[in-house]
Amino acid sequence: MSNLHNLFDTLHKLNAGSGREGLFYSLPQLEKAGIGPLSKLPVSIRLVLESVLRNCDGKRVTEQNVRALANWKSKGPRTEEIPFVVARIVLQDFTGVPLLVDLAAMRSAVARLGKNPKLIEPLVPVDLVVDHSVQVDFSGSADSMRRNLDMEFQRNRERYQFLKWGMQAFETFKVVPPGIGIVHQVNLEYLAKGVLSSPATVNGSTSTVYYPDTLVGTDSHTTMINGLGIVGWGVGGIEAEAGLLGQPVYFLTPDVVGVHLQGSLQEGVTATDLALTVTQMLRKAKVVGKFVEFYGSGAAALPVVDRATIANMAPEYGATMGFFPIDEESVAYLRATGRSEEHCRLYEAYYRAQGMFGIPKKGELSYSADLELDLSSVVPSVAGPKRPQDRIELPNLKREFVASFTKSVAENGFGKSSDDLSKTFQVALQNGYVPGGGSQEPISTGQSLARNTNPLTELEMANNRPTPDVITQTTVAVDGPIRHGSVLIAAITSCTNTSNPSVMLAAGLLARKAIERGLQVNPLVKTSLAPGSRVVTDYLEKSGLQPYLDKLGFSVVGYGCTTCIGNSGPLATPIDEAISKHDLVAASVLSGNRNFEARVHQSIKANFLMSPPLVVAFALAGRIDIDMVHEPIGKGKDGRDVYLKDIWPSLREIRDLLQTTLHPEVFRQLYRDFAQLNPKWNEIPSSTGNVYQWDTASTYIQEPPFFLNFSLRPGEISEIKGARALGIFGDSVTTDHISPAGSIKKSAPAGRYLLEHGVPFEEFNSYGSRRGNDRVMTRGTFANVRIKNLMVPGTEGGVTRCFASQDETASEAISIFDAASAYQKEGTPLVVVAGQEYGTGSSRDWAAKGTALLGVRAVIAQSFERIHRSNLVGMGVLPLQFKDGVNAQSLKLEGTETYAVRGLGAGLKPQQDLTLEITRANGRTESIPVACRIDTPIEIDYYQHGGILPYVLRQLLAAVPKPGSPA
Ligand code: SF4
């Protein structure tokens, strides 16, 4: 129980409603005390300030930190770092399992030092939602979900056992089991409280202190919670570990960009269209690393679910947050999702007392930059084919696709000729493959999967739902032409949209209208629906729309990320073969937020983000090169052309359904008893004890080497010299390029390792699911099949040239892992050279961990993505930035050079210039200045300690003078 301070007389009473009283740190009082002009500050800054004030202890957080943030200047220099102590932490399983592995490894290290392993314990509540592991192995049939869940448990049993160990070993570590929902949607609908409370003492008496719900999550889309007025963003697993061990999350005082929203969305325009428009607009406005705060009458009129859709895509527009302040809509959302009346009253009372209730109007607050968006100007849009910010207005999609199809690869196109577009290739699936991705399960010759082709009866249409016996599978021949531009994956996926009932209901309504007109989806299209929570199924069932989605192949495949994270499962082998044989530019359509190359599926090159109803529409059309305004989607049962406008639901239809489908009791019931919703979780056995008993035979969970040979004192910062380049990369290298999450190839170093350890190919699972095993992950670093190392021009995949002295194959391409191993053997340090936006994409600590374990000492790039840069420092890897206009091309780097970094050592300062010395193969040396991107003083400490984890462990051990008793 913490002892509360009363700095600046800010500890005030709060009437929490329902006869309850408590305390809170009053920001209006802080302003009255003359500390700063708080009521003009952006709301997001004030919420962070509350944490800084409340946690001020003179050590981790000082009075100077409070004063500095209270005097935030909209256009001031950004040199101060803010120590932000968050109230809670959310994790998903891909990032959460390795985090738990690190915690377990820290406990092992503490036990080896003869101290009490319980010293390592989360100090704030941690919730891990298992959502990233479900894969679409089966789709398009009623039992898809059950079969996918079976596969998921079969593949992930060891990981789930380990999570169960964590649940019993750590007191504040909770797990939402698989099959319940997606982390950010579960956070929005259930975990988030808006206001939290803790018992505390003041002058010896006990009280309750109330404070804002704030968090960090180990997933970049943690920002979805900003839609509910909660401050939070994605951090790397290593920062989250420090956060949960009581360290503040440090970040540079941000600029806050105000986006004034006015007007309202037009008929036919969805929240997804708005999110894509905002993404494009804010990318152009260069909001990378900044807070974005939405305000104005347009923002006030948006329901929380629309705000959450926009907030979710903050990583795509590059902002740290996409924040909406708190107002009546926020309270209404908490009420509608089953939070108690008592809590809703407390929530409103708290923010009113803080002077932060209501969406600000224009001119009320000062922002670093002001942007305007009239919501009525938003039009139906998609984004693609390779980046989420490349928005295309729907009527222009055909033209734009054809243009990128013929553009050269250098111009980010596909480098094809326009004649290729008219070629078609026949694929036949009668030889026993289920097109819905079930290629792992052959079915007998002559049999093939089909959508249900039975028309609904008039009675069923009148009742809005078919009777169960009509929904039966009948078979149709599954063969047909595919071509460039064929849509082969159509996925209603991703918490971005599945948390928003308006777009999910729109998809169902469009499916119903399509069926009524007699349209069908070609079974060559792999269709799937992965709701972000069971609530979605409840309202799609109650509204009678799910059977229509089923009939088009959009049956529920699971409650998890699926296609959004690249777990789209295999395509039928003949389709995959045809794509590969003819080098087809096939398309996916998905309601997700990311479409980088090889993210959705390794064989699909053109990936388009769009709203759920458009996903259904493009599945029906079967091709991406269609002008949805002037060309028909297909022919109806009456032989007449059917256009998108004929089946597009009206806003009124959607609103009518919304009112009848969302009930607080449903949320309460579906979030009450997880075990009952997924009994398979109960069947997983769990080991016990405070220290994990590592199984050296496991290919999923291994003790990482981070704390082996751990000493209580850090070493000195040493210079880097004689380093070789492990890779030279271009722009926009994503964390998925560096540390892929998807499937593992047999021939890749990780695949060879698994085969050597007796894991058959069918049980490889994905890289993401094997992040608990550093041996697999180090081998998987830079192993994305699409990464292009400019040291080996014309190749793709994780290959390089190796100049290790004992290696005689420098002219041949070898795997990056093999090269790194050879360099490590002879003690040669390594660097990586890259272009703009290095490490863009999802936050992924293995992108930094793997880099460090390969022996890379520095990454020299033109610019870095925010989280990845801090993760590199967090793993003891030095991020260096070229000066403007300098890059690998201007320096004519080939990979034959050696590198030295001069100026490293004691006295290193954040953001100081260092010297990069490049020695060419002919012995000529040149020196250039580079900026050291260790940005803050605390990062210097992390770097000196060899990373954040050794730093935190040494701090914790230093705080325990006497040896405790090992468990
Ligand atoms: S659905 Fe997509 S955005 Fe949401 S948590 Fe999963 S991977 Fe992240």
PDB file of N, CA and C in Angstrom, residues 60 62 91 111 186 190 226 361 444 518 525 531 562 582 601 665 719 796 824 831 837 853 946 954:
ATOM      1  N   ARG A  60      12.572   8.181  -8.874  1.00  0.00           N
ATOM      2  CA  ARG A  60      12.209   7.822 -10.248  1.00  0.00           C
ATOM      3  C   ARG A  60      11.575   9.025 -10.938  1.00  0.00           C
ATOM      4  N   THR A  62      10.669  13.211 -10.310  1.00  0.00           N
ATOM      5  CA  THR A  62      11.028  14.343  -9.442  1.00  0.00           C
ATOM      6  C   THR A  62      10.052  15.503  -9.616  1.00  0.00           C
ATOM      7  N   LEU A  91      -0.760  -7.519 -22.744  1.00  0.00           N
ATOM      8  CA  LEU A  91       0.133  -8.294 -23.613  1.00  0.00           C
ATOM      9  C   LEU A  91      -0.714  -9.189 -24.510  1.00  0.00           C
ATOM     10  N   ALA A 111      17.805 -16.653  -8.510  1.00  0.00           N
ATOM     11  CA  ALA A 111      17.962 -17.868  -7.694  1.00  0.00           C
ATOM     12  C   ALA A 111      19.419 -18.339  -7.737  1.00  0.00           C
ATOM     13  N   VAL A 186     -10.796  -6.854 -26.481  1.00  0.00           N
ATOM     14  CA  VAL A 186     -11.063  -7.313 -25.113  1.00  0.00           C
ATOM     15  C   VAL A 186     -10.725  -6.185 -24.126  1.00  0.00           C
ATOM     16  N   TYR A 190     -13.731  -4.871 -22.067  1.00  0.00           N
ATOM     17  CA  TYR A 190     -13.751  -5.530 -20.767  1.00  0.00           C
ATOM     18  C   TYR A 190     -12.656  -5.071 -19.802  1.00  0.00           C
ATOM     19  N   ASN A 226      -7.118   4.508 -26.964  1.00  0.00           N
ATOM     20  CA  ASN A 226      -7.184   5.978 -26.977  1.00  0.00           C
ATOM     21  C   ASN A 226      -8.581   6.456 -27.380  1.00  0.00           C
ATOM     22  N   LYS A 361     -13.434  22.363 -27.762  1.00  0.00           N
ATOM     23  CA  LYS A 361     -13.818  23.061 -29.007  1.00  0.00           C
ATOM     24  C   LYS A 361     -12.584  23.781 -29.555  1.00  0.00           C
ATOM     25  N   SER A 444     -11.804 -36.780 -50.530  1.00  0.00           N
ATOM     26  CA  SER A 444     -11.725 -37.802 -51.565  1.00  0.00           C
ATOM     27  C   SER A 444     -11.952 -37.221 -52.956  1.00  0.00           C
ATOM     28  N   GLY A 518     -29.100 -13.397 -55.216  1.00  0.00           N
ATOM     29  CA  GLY A 518     -28.611 -14.632 -55.845  1.00  0.00           C
ATOM     30  C   GLY A 518     -27.124 -14.637 -56.150  1.00  0.00           C
ATOM     31  N   VAL A 525     -11.974 -18.322 -53.659  1.00  0.00           N
ATOM     32  CA  VAL A 525     -11.613 -17.253 -52.720  1.00  0.00           C
ATOM     33  C   VAL A 525     -11.641 -17.828 -51.310  1.00  0.00           C
ATOM     34  N   PRO A 531     -14.092 -12.760 -35.597  1.00  0.00           N
ATOM     35  CA  PRO A 531     -14.527 -11.658 -34.723  1.00  0.00           C
ATOM     36  C   PRO A 531     -13.517 -11.417 -33.604  1.00  0.00           C
ATOM     37  N   THR A 562      -5.838 -13.910 -36.582  1.00  0.00           N
ATOM     38  CA  THR A 562      -5.817 -14.624 -37.878  1.00  0.00           C
ATOM     39  C   THR A 562      -5.109 -13.816 -38.973  1.00  0.00           C
ATOM     40  N   HIS A 582       3.117 -18.992 -62.495  1.00  0.00           N
ATOM     41  CA  HIS A 582       2.869 -17.893 -63.437  1.00  0.00           C
ATOM     42  C   HIS A 582       3.216 -16.532 -62.842  1.00  0.00           C
ATOM     43  N   HIS A 601      -0.046 -13.025 -46.641  1.00  0.00           N
ATOM     44  CA  HIS A 601       0.247 -14.390 -47.095  1.00  0.00           C
ATOM     45  C   HIS A 601       1.454 -14.308 -48.011  1.00  0.00           C
ATOM     46  N   GLU A 665     -25.916  -6.723 -20.655  1.00  0.00           N
ATOM     47  CA  GLU A 665     -25.916  -8.042 -20.018  1.00  0.00           C
ATOM     48  C   GLU A 665     -25.117  -9.056 -20.844  1.00  0.00           C
ATOM     49  N   GLU A 719      34.487   0.956 -27.853  1.00  0.00           N
ATOM     50  CA  GLU A 719      34.382   1.348 -29.257  1.00  0.00           C
ATOM     51  C   GLU A 719      34.086   0.133 -30.130  1.00  0.00           C
ATOM     52  N   GLU A 796      16.223 -12.345 -52.845  1.00  0.00           N
ATOM     53  CA  GLU A 796      15.271 -12.058 -51.773  1.00  0.00           C
ATOM     54  C   GLU A 796      15.471 -13.098 -50.691  1.00  0.00           C
ATOM     55  N   GLN A 824      30.900 -14.518 -35.492  1.00  0.00           N
ATOM     56  CA  GLN A 824      30.991 -14.613 -34.029  1.00  0.00           C
ATOM     57  C   GLN A 824      32.157 -15.490 -33.617  1.00  0.00           C
ATOM     58  N   VAL A 831      27.629  -4.788 -38.150  1.00  0.00           N
ATOM     59  CA  VAL A 831      26.694  -3.666 -38.234  1.00  0.00           C
ATOM     60  C   VAL A 831      25.662  -4.000 -39.303  1.00  0.00           C
ATOM     61  N   GLU A 837      13.032   4.860 -42.267  1.00  0.00           N
ATOM     62  CA  GLU A 837      11.989   4.158 -41.499  1.00  0.00           C
ATOM     63  C   GLU A 837      12.405   2.743 -41.123  1.00  0.00           C
ATOM     64  N   LEU A 853      21.528 -10.866 -30.679  1.00  0.00           N
ATOM     65  CA  LEU A 853      22.082 -12.214 -30.547  1.00  0.00           C
ATOM     66  C   LEU A 853      22.869 -12.650 -31.784  1.00  0.00           C
ATOM     67  N   GLY A 946      24.338  -2.897 -21.138  1.00  0.00           N
ATOM     68  CA  GLY A 946      24.146  -3.969 -22.114  1.00  0.00           C
ATOM     69  C   GLY A 946      22.682  -4.233 -22.364  1.00  0.00           C
ATOM     70  N   ARG A 954      19.945  -5.385 -12.163  1.00  0.00           N
ATOM     71  CA  ARG A 954      20.970  -4.853 -11.238  1.00  0.00           C
ATOM     72  C   ARG A 954      20.348  -3.879 -10.243  1.00  0.00           C
TER      73      ARG A 954
END
